[in-house]
Short mmCIF file of C-alpha atoms in Angstrom, two decimals:
data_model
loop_
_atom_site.label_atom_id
_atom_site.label_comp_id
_atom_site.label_asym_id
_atom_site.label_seq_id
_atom_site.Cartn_x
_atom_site.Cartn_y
_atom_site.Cartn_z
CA UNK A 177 8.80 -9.42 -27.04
CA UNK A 178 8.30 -11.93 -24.32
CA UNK A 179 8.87 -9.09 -21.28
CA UNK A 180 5.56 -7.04 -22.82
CA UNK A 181 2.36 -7.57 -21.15
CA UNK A 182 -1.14 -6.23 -22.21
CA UNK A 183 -3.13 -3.25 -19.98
CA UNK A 184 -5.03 -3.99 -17.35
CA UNK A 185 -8.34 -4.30 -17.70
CA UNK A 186 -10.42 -1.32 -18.06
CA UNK A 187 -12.14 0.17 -14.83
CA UNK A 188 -15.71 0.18 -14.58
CA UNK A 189 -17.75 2.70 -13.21
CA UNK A 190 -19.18 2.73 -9.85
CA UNK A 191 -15.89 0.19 -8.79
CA UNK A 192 -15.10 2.41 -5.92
CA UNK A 193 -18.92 1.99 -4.53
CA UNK A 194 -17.54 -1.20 -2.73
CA UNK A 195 -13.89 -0.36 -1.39
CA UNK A 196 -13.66 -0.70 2.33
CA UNK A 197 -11.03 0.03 5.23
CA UNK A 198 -7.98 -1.72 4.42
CA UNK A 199 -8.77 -2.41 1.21
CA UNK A 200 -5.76 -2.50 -1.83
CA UNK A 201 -5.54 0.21 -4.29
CA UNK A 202 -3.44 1.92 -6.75
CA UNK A 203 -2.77 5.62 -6.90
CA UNK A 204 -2.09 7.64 -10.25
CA UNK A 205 0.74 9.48 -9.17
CA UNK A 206 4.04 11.54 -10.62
CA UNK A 207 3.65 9.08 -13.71
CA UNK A 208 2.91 5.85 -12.72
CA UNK A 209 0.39 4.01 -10.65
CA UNK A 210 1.60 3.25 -7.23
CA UNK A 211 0.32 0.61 -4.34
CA UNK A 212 -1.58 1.66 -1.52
CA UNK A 213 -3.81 1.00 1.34
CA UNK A 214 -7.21 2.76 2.19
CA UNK A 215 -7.53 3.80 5.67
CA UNK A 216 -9.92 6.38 5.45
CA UNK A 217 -13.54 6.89 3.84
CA UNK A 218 -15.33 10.58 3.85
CA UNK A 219 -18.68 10.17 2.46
CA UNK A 220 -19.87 13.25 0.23
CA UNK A 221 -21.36 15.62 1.06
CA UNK A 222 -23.17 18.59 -1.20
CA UNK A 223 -22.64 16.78 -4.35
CA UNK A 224 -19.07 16.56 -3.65
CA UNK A 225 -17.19 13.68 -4.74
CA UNK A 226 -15.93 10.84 -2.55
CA UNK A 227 -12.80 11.46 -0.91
CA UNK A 228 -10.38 8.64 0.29
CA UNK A 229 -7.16 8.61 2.87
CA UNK A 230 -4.57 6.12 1.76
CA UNK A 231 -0.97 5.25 2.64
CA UNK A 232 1.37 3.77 0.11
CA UNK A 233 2.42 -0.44 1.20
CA UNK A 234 6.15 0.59 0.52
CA UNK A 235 6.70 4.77 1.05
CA UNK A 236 5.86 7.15 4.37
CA UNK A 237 3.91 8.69 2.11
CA UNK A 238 -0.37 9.18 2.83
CA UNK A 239 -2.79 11.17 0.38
CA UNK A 240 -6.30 12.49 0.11
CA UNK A 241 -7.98 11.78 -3.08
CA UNK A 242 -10.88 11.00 -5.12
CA UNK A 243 -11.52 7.83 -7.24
CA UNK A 244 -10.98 9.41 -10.57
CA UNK A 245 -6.71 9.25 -9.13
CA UNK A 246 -7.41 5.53 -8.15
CA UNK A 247 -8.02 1.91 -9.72
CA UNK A 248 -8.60 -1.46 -8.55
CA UNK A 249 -4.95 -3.41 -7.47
CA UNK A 250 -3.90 -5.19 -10.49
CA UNK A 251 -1.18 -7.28 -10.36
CA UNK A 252 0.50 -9.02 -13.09
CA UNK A 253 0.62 -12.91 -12.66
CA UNK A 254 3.10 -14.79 -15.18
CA UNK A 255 0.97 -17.91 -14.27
CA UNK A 256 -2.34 -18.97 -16.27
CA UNK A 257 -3.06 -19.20 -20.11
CA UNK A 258 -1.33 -17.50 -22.40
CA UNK A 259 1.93 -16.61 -20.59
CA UNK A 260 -0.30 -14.88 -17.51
CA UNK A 261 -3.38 -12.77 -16.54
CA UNK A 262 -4.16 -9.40 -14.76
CA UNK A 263 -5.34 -10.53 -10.60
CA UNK A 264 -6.37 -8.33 -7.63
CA UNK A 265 -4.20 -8.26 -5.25
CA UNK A 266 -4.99 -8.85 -1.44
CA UNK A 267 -5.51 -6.05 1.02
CA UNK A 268 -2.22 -5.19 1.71
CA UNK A 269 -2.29 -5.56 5.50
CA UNK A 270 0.18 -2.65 6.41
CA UNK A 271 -2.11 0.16 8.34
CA UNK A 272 -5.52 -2.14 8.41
CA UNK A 273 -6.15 -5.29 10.13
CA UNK A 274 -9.53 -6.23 9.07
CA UNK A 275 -10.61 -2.66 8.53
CA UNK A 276 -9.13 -1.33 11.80
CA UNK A 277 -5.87 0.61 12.66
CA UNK A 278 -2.93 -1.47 13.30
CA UNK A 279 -1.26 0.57 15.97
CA UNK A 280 -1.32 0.18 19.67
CA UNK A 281 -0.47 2.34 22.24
CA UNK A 282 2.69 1.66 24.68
CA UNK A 283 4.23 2.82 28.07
CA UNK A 284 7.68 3.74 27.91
CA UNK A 285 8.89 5.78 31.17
CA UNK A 286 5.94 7.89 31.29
CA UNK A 287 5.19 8.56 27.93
CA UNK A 288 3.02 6.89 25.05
CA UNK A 289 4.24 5.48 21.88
CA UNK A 290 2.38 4.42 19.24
CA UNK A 291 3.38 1.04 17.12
CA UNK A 292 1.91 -1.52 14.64
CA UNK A 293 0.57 -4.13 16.66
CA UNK A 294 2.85 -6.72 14.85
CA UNK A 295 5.94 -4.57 14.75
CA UNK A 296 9.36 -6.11 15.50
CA UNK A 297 12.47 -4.72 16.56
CA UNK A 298 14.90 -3.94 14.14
CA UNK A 299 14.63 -4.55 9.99
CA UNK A 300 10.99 -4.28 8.33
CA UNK A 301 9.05 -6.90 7.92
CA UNK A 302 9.39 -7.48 4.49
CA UNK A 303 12.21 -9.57 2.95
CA UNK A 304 14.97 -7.35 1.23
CA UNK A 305 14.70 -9.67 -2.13
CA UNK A 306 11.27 -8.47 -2.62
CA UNK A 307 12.66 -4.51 -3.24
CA UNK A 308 15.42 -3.25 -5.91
CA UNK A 309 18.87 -2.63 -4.84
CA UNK A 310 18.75 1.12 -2.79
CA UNK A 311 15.49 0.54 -1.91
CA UNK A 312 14.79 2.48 1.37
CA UNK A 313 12.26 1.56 4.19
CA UNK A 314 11.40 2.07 7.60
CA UNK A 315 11.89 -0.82 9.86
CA UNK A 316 9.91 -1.90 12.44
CA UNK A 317 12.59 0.33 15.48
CA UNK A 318 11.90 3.37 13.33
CA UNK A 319 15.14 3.79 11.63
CA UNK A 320 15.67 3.81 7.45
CA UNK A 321 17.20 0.22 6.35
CA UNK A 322 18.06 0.38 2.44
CA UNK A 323 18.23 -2.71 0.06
CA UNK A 324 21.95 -3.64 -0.59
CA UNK A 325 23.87 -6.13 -3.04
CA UNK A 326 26.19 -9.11 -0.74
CA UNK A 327 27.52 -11.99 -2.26
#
């Protein structure tokens, strides 16, 4: 029993009150909580709830939804008493940069192209070893890279 960790904690109400542009969050989604970044806010209006824009740290994937779908970013941390504790993780950093849009626009014969500000050429950003084997993301020339096994 040494791979079994406890919930996370439970989420209090009003948590949401606080999120801001940029902020880490996970999404209840297709079974399973998934990590994403906020990058829009739409107050209420009419009594209606809260409604938030965010884009997943690892998928193309964005969604509109309220905070009854969302929770704060727990992580799991093997380090601390006990064997390890729940921790928020850090804004993300993937759409937001300090609560603003990390894209820039760019000149290329005549036409504009939009990029992340700190986009390379070529593989994403992240290191392979942080994904499972078949893995799939977009690198930073726009092209699908997938997670592979070498020796």
């Amino acid at each position: 029993v040494k791979h079994v960790r406890p919930r996370p904690p439970p989420v209090e109400d009003g948590w949401d009150a606080s999120l801001r542009l940029g902020d880490a969050v996970d999404l209840r989604f297709d079974g399973g909580w998934w990590e994403m970044e906020l990058v829009r806010l739409e107050e209420a209006a009419g009594g209606a709830p809260r409604r938030y824009t965010i884009k997943s740290v690892h998928f193309d994937v964005q969604h509109c939804v309220t905070a009854g779908q969302l929770r704060p970013p727990h992580a799991w941390s093997a380090e601390g008493a006990a064997g390890g504790a729940w921790v928020l993780r850090a804004p993300p950093q993937v759409h937001m940069l300090d609560g603003v849009p990390r894209v820039v626009e760019e000149e290329q014969g005549g036409r504009s192209k939009r990029r992340r500000k700190d986009e390379q050429r070529g593989q994403p950003a992240d290191k392979a070893a942080h994904f499972g084997v078949g893995t799939k993301r977009r690198g930073a020339d726009g092209r699908m890279w997938e997670v592979s096994m070498t020796e």
